[in-house]
Short mmCIF file of C-alpha atoms in Angstrom, two decimals:
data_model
loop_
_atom_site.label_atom_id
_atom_site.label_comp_id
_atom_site.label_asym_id
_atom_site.label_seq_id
_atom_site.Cartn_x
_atom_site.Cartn_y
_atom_site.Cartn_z
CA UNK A 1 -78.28 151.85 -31.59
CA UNK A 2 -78.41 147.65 -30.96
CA UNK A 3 -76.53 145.52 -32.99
CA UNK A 4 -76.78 141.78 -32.70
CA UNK A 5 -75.49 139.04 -34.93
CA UNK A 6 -77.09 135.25 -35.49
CA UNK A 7 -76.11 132.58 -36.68
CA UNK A 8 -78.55 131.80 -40.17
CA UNK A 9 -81.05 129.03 -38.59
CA UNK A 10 -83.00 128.55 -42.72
CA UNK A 11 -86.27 130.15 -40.58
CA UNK A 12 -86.21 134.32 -40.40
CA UNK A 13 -87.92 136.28 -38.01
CA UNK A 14 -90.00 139.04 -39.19
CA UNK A 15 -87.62 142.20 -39.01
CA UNK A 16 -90.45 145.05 -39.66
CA UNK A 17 -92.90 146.08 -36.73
CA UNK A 18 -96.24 148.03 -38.70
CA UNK A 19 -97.93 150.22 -37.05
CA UNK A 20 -102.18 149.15 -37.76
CA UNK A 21 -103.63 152.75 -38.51
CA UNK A 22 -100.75 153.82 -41.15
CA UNK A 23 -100.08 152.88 -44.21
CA UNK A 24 -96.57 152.70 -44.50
CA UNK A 25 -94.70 150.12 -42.61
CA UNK A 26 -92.25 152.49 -40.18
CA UNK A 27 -89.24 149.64 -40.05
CA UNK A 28 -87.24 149.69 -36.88
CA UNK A 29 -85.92 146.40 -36.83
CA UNK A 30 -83.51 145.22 -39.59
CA UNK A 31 -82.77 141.50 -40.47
CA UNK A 32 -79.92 141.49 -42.68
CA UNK A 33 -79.22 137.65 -44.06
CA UNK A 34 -75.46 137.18 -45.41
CA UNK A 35 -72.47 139.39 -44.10
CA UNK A 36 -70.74 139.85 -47.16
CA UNK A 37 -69.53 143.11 -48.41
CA UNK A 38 -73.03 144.34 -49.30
CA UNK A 39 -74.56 142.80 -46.01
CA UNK A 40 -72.06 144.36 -43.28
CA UNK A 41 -72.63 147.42 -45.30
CA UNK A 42 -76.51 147.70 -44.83
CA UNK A 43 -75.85 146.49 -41.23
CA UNK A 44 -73.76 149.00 -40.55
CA UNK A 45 -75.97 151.74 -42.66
CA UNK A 46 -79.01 150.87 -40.39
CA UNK A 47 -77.25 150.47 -37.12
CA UNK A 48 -75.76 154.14 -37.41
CA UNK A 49 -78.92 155.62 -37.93
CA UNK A 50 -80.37 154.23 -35.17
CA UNK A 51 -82.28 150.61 -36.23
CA UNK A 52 -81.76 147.55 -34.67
CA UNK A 53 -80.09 144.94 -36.31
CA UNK A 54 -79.46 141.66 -36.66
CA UNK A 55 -76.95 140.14 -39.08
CA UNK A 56 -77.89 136.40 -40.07
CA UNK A 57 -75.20 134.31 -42.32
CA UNK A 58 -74.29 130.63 -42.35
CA UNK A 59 -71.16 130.11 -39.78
CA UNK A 60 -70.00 131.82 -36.69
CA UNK A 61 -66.78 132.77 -38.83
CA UNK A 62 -68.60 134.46 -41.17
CA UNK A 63 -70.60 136.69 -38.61
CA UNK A 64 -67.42 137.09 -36.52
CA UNK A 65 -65.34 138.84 -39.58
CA UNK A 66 -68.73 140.88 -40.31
CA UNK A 67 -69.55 142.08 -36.90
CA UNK A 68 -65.69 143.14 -36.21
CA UNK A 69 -65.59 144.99 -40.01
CA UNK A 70 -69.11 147.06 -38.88
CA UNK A 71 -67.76 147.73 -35.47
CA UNK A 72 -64.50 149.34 -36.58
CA UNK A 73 -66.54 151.44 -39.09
CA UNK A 74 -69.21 152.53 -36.84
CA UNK A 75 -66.68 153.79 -34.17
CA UNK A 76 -65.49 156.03 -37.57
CA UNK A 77 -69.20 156.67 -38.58
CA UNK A 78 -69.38 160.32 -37.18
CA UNK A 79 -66.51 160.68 -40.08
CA UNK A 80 -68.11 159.02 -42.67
CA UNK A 81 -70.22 159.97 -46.12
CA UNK A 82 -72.69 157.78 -47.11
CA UNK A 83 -73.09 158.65 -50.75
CA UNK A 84 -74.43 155.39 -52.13
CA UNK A 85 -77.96 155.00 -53.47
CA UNK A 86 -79.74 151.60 -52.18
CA UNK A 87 -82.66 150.41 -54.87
CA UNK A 88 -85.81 149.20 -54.39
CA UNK A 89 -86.64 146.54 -56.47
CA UNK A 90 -89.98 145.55 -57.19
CA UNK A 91 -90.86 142.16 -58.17
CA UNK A 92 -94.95 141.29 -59.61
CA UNK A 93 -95.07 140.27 -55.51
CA UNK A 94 -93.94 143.27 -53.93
CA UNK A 95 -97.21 145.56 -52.71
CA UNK A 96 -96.88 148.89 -53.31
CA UNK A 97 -96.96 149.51 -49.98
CA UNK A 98 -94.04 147.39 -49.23
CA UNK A 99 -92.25 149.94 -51.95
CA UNK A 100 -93.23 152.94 -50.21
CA UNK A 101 -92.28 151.88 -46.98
CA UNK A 102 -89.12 150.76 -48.07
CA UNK A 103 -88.44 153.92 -49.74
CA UNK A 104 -88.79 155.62 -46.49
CA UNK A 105 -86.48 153.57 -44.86
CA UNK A 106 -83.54 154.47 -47.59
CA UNK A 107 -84.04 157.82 -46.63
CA UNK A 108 -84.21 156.92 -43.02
CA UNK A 109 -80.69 155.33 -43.66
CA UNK A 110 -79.60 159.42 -45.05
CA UNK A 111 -79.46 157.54 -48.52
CA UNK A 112 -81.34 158.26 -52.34
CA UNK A 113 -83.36 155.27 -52.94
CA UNK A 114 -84.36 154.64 -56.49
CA UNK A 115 -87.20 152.03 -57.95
CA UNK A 116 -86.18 149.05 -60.21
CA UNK A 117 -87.63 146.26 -61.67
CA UNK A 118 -86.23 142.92 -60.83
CA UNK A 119 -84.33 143.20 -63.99
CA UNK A 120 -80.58 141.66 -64.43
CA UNK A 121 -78.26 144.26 -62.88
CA UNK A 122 -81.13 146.38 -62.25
CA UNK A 123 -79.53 150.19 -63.44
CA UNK A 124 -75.78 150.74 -62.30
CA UNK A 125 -74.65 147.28 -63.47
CA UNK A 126 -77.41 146.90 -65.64
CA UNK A 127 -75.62 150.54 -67.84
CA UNK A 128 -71.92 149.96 -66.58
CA UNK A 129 -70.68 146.12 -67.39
CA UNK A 130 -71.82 146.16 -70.74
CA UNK A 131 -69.98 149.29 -71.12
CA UNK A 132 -67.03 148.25 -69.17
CA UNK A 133 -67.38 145.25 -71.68
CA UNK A 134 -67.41 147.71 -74.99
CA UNK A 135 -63.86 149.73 -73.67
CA UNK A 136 -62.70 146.10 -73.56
CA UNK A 137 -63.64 145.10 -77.10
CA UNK A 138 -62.81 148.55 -78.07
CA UNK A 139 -59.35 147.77 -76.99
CA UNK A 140 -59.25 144.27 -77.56
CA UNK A 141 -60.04 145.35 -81.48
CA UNK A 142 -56.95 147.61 -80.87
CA UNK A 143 -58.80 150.93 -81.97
CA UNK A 144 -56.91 152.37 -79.20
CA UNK A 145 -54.72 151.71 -76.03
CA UNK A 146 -55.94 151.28 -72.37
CA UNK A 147 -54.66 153.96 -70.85
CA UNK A 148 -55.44 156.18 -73.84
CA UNK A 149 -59.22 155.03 -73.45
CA UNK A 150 -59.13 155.51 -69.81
CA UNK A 151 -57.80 159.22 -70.28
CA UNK A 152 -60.32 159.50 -72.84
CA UNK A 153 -63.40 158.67 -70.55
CA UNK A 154 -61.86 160.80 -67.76
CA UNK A 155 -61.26 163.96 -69.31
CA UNK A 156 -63.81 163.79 -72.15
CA UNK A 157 -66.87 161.79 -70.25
CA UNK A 158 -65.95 163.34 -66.99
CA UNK A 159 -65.96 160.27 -65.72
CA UNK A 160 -64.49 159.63 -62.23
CA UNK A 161 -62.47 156.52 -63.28
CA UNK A 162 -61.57 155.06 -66.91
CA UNK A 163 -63.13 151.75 -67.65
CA UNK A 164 -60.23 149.62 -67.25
CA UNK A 165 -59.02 151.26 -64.11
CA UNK A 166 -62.63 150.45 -62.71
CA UNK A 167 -62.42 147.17 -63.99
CA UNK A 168 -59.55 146.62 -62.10
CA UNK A 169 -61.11 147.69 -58.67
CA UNK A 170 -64.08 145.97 -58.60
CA UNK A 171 -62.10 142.66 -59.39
CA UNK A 172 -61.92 141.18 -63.25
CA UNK A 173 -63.53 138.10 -61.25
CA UNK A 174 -66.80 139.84 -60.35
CA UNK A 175 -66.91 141.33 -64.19
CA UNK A 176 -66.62 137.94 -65.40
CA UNK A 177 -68.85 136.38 -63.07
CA UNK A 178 -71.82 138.58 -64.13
CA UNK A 179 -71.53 138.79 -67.74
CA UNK A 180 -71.01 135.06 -68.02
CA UNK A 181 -74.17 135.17 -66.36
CA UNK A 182 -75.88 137.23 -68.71
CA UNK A 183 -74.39 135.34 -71.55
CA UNK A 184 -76.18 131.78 -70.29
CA UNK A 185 -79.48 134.53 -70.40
CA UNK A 186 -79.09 135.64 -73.39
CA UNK A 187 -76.41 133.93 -75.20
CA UNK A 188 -77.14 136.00 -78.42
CA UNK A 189 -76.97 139.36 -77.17
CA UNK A 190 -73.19 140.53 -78.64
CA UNK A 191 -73.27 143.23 -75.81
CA UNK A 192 -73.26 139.82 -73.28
CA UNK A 193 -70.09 137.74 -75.21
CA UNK A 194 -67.18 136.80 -73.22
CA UNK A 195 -64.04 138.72 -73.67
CA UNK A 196 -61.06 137.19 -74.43
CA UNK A 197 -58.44 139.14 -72.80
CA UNK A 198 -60.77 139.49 -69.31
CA UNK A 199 -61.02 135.12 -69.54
CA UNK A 200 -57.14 135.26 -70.15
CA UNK A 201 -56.33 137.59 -67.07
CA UNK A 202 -58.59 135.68 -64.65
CA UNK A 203 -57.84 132.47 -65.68
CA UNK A 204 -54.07 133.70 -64.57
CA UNK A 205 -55.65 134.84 -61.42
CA UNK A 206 -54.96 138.73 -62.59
CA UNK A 207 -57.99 139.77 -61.04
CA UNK A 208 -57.40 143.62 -60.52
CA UNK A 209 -56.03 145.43 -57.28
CA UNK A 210 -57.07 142.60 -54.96
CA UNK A 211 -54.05 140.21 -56.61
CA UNK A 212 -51.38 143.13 -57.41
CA UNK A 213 -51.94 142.49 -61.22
CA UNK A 214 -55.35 143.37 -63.34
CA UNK A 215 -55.41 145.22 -67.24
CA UNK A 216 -52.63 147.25 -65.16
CA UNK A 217 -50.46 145.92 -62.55
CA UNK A 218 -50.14 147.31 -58.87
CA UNK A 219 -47.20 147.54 -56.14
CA UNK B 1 -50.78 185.79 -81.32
CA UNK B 2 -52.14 185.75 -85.27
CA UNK B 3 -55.64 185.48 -86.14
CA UNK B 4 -56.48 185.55 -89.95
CA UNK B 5 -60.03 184.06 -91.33
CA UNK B 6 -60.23 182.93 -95.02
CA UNK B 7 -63.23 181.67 -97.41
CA UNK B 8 -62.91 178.30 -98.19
CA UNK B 9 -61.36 177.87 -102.38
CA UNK B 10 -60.94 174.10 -102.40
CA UNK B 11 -57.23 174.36 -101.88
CA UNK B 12 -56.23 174.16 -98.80
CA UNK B 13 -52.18 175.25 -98.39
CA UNK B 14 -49.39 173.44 -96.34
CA UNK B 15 -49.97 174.64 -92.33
CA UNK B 16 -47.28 172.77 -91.18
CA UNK B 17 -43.22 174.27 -90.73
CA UNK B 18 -41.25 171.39 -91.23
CA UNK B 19 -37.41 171.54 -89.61
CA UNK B 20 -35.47 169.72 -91.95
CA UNK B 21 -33.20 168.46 -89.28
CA UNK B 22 -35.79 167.13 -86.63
CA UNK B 23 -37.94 163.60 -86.75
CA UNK B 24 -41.07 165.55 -85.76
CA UNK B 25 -42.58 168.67 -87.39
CA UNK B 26 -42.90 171.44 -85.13
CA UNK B 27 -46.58 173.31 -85.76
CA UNK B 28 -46.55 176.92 -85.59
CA UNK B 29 -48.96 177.58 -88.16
CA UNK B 30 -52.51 175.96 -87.72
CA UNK B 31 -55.29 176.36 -90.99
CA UNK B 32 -58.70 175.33 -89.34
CA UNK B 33 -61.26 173.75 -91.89
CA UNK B 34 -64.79 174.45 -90.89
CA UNK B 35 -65.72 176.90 -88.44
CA UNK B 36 -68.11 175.23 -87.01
CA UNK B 37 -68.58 173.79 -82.97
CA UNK B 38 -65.22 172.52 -82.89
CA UNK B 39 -63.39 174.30 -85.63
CA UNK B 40 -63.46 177.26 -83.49
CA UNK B 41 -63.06 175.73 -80.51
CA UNK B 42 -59.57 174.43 -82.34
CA UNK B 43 -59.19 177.55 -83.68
CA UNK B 44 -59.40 179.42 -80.53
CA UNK B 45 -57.17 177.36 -78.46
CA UNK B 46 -54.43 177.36 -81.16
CA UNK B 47 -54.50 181.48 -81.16
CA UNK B 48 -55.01 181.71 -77.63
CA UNK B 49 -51.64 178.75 -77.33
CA UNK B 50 -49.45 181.38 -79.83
CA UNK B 51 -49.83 179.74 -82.87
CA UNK B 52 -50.77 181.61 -86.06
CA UNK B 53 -54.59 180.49 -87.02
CA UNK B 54 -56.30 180.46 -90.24
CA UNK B 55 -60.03 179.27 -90.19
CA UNK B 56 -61.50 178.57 -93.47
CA UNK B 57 -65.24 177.91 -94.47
CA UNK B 58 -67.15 177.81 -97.32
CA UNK B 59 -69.54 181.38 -96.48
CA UNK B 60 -68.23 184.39 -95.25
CA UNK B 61 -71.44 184.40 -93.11
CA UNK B 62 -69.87 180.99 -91.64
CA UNK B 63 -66.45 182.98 -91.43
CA UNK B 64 -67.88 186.25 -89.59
CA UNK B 65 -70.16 184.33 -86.75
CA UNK B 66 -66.71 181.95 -85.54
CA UNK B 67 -64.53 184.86 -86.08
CA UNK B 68 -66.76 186.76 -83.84
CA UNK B 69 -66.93 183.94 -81.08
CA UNK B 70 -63.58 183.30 -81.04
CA UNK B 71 -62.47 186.94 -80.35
CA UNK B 72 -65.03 187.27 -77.23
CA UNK B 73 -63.39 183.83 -76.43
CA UNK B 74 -59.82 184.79 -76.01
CA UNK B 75 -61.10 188.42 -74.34
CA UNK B 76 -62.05 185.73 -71.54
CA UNK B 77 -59.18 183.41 -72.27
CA UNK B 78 -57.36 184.15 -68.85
CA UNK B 79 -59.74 182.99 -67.19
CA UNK B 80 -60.91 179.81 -69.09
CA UNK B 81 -59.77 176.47 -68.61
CA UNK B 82 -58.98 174.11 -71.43
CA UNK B 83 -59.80 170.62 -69.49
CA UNK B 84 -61.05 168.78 -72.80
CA UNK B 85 -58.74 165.91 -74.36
CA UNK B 86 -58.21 165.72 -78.62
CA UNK B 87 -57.97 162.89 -80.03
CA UNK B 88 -54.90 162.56 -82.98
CA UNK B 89 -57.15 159.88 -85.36
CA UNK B 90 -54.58 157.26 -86.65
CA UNK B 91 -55.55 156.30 -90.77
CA UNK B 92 -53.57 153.62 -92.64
CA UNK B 93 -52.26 156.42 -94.42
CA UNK B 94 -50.76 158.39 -91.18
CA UNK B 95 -47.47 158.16 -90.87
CA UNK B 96 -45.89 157.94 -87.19
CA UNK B 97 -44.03 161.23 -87.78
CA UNK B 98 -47.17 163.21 -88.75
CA UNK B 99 -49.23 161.30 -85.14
CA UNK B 100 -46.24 161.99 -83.21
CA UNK B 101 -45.89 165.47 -84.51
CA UNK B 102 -49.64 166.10 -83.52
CA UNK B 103 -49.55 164.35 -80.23
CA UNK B 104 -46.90 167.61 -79.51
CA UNK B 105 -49.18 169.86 -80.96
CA UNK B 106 -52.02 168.93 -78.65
CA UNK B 107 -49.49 169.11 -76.00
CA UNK B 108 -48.55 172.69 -76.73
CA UNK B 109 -52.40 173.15 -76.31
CA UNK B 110 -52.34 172.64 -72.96
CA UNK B 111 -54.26 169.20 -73.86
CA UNK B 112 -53.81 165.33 -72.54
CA UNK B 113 -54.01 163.61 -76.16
CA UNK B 114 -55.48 160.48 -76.39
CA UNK B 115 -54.94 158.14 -79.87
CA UNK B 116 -57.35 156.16 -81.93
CA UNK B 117 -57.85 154.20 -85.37
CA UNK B 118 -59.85 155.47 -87.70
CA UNK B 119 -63.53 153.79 -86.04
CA UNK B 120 -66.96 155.37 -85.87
CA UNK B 121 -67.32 157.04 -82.48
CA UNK B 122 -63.50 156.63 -81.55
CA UNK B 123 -63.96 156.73 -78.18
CA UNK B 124 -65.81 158.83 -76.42
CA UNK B 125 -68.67 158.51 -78.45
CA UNK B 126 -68.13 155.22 -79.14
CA UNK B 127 -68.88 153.92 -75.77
CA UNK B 128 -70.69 157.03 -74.44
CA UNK B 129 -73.48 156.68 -77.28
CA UNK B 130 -74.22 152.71 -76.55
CA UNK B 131 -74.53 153.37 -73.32
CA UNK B 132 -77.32 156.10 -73.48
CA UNK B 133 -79.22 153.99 -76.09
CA UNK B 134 -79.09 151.54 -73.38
CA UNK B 135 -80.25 153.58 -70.88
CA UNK B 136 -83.04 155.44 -73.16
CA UNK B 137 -83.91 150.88 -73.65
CA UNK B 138 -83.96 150.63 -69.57
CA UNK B 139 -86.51 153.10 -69.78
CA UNK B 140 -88.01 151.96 -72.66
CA UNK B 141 -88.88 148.51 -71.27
CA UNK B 142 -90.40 149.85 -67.97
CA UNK B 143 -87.19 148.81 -65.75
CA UNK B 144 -86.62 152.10 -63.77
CA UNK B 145 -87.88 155.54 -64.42
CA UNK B 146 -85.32 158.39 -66.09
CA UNK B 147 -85.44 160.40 -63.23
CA UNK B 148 -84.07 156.87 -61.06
CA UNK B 149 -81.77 155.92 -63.84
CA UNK B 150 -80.20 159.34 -63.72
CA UNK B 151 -80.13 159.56 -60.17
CA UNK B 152 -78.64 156.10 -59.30
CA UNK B 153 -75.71 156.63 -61.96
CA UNK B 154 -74.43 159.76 -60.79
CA UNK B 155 -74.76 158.35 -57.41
CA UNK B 156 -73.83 154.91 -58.13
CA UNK B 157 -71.19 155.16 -60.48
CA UNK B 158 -69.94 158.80 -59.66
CA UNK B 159 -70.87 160.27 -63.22
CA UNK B 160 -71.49 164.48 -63.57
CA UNK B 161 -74.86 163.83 -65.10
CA UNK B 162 -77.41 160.89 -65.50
CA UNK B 163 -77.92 159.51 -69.03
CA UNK B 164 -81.30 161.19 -69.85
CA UNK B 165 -79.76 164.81 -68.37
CA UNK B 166 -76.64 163.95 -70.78
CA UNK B 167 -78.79 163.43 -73.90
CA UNK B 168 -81.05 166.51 -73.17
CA UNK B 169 -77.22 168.48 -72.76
CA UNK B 170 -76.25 167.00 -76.04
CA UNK B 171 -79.39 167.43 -78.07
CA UNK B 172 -81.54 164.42 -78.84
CA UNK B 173 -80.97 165.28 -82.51
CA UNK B 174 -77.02 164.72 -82.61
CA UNK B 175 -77.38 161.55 -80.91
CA UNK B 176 -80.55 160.15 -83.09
CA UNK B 177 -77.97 161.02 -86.04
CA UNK B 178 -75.08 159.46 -84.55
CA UNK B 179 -77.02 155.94 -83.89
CA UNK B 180 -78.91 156.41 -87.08
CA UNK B 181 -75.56 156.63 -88.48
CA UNK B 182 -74.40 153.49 -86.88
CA UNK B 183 -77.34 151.48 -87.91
CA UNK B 184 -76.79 152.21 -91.97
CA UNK B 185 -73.41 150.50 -91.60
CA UNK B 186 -74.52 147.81 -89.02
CA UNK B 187 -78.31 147.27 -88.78
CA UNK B 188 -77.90 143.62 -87.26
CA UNK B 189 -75.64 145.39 -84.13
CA UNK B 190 -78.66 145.54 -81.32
CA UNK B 191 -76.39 148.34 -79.77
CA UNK B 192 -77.04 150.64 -82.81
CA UNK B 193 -80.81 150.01 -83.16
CA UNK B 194 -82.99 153.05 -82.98
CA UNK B 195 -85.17 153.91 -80.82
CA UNK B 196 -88.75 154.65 -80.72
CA UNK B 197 -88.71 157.26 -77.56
CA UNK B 198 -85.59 159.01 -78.89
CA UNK B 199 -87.50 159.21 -82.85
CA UNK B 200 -91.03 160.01 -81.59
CA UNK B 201 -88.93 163.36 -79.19
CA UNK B 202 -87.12 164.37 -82.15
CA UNK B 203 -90.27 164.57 -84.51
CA UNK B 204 -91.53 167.03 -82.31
CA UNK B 205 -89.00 168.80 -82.25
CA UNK B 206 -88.42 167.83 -78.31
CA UNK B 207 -84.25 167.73 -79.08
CA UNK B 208 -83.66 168.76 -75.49
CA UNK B 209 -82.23 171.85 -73.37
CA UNK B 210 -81.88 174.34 -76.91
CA UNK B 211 -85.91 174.16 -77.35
CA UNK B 212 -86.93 173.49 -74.13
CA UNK B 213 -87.38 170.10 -73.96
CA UNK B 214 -86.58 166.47 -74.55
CA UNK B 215 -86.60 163.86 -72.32
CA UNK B 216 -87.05 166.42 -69.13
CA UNK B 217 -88.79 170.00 -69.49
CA UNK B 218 -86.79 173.28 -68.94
CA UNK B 219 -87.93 176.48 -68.42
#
């Protein structure tokens, strides 16, 4: 296991090594460019299972706060369940080799990797914000209460977590952030139209667990 | 424990014992109408709760087949587990009494009960059917394959089953009548429009798991 960090210079490296006789690309070397949440996760993902990395974003802050979150984790990793599924997406410019070799690199990483198109929210957020977005309207319409949906969804959907509570967790920011988004796409699709009461609660920077206060409120 | 079946004559008598002195009415005697899916499914949990039961359909043919599914029911009922939620469906013409009464009722159950207007779908269905059209449309435009969609939601958002395995468990038929349904009383709602995949399956009589196959194949 290496794990290096850089400071983002605009130019990147190539981060694969190919091998001439096969066909797949057998990737060894990871470039990850931005340390955010999703970044520091891959780094740390491919740096457990043996890759080198390196971890590009714009300011020595950045990387500093990235490299110390990956380094706590991996010193957990032997601990820790990797359950996520990474996608694939293919764009009309990605070779189908590229694909395939990228495939076998999620499953390298011990993850499920699944193929998308380069479509807005590809499939999780693609199927779960507008649907976040209906419990919302269902509720804002006052067919039923919030917790009353979310116990609804739970016991009846199996789902692991009602809509709002969800909501709440990934941060009523990030909701609003994508499907005003998709609205400025597609400002006719009713699925895509801004909600009311999630406007209201950000705008009052009631943005879920992160700020103590969300559609429910925290201690 | 009581367990009585009756033909359905139209009239259908008082099931409720009202206690003159207390706000809510306290059920002890529960008349099921239809003994179909969930008719007996009420039926059987009210018996197998202590509650007299009367079940009434319109064929003693109906009458015979729940009758005989219930009793092999609560034979087992020992070992079952009642995990589902009911919903107690609030009309204009429901009185708080009569809501709060049933909200009780579905307590004595053994049941979490959830409320909701009157509105098609109320919950469950209302945001669980939207969100498999959307996923059948996913596939539909070419996005991601079924097997990836179903994959990267039960992986990516934690649900029991993928959309596609859902539909295929529900029958392809119910939910082609449920967003037919929907469309008659809003065609313009892009969430309720049909679709061609789920039609074309269900002219051949591919309505999922009961013959065999739908969207996947079973043995």
């Amino acid at each position: 296991m290496a794990f290096v960090t850089r400071q983002f210079v605009r130019s990147v490296s190539s981060s694969s090594t190919a091998s001439a006789s096969a066909k797949k690309i057998i990737i060894k070397h990871v470039t990850v460019i931005g340390g955010g949440l999703m970044g520091a996760g891959i780094a740390q993902v491919a740096a457990a299972t043996g890759h080198t990395v390196m971890l590009v974003d714009q300011t020595e802050d950045i990387l500093a706060k990235s490299r110390k979150g990956i380094e706590e984790s991996l010193r957990k990793v032997a601990k820790k369940k990797f359950a996520e599924n990474p996608k694939v997406i293919k764009t009309p410019m990605t070779s189908q080799k590229t694909v395939e070799s990228l495939i076998d690199f999620s499953k390298a990483l011990g993850k499920h990797p699944v193929s998308c198109k380069d479509t807005p929210g590809f499939i999780v957020n693609r199927l779960l914000v507008p649907y976040l977005m209906e419990a919302i309207r269902l509720h804002e319409r006052g067919d039923a209460s919030k917790e009353d949906i979310d116990t609804a969804m739970k016991l009846g959907a199996g789902y692991p977590m009602g809509p709002f509570e969800l909501l709440d967790y990934v941060g009523l920011d990030t909701a609003k952030f994508i499907i005003d988004g998709w609205h400025e796409m597609d400002a006719k699709n009713p699925l895509f139209q801004p909600s009311p009461s999630l406007n209201k609660l950000v705008a009052e920077n009631k943005i879920g667990k992160k700020t103590g206060e969300g559609y429910y409120k925290y201690k």
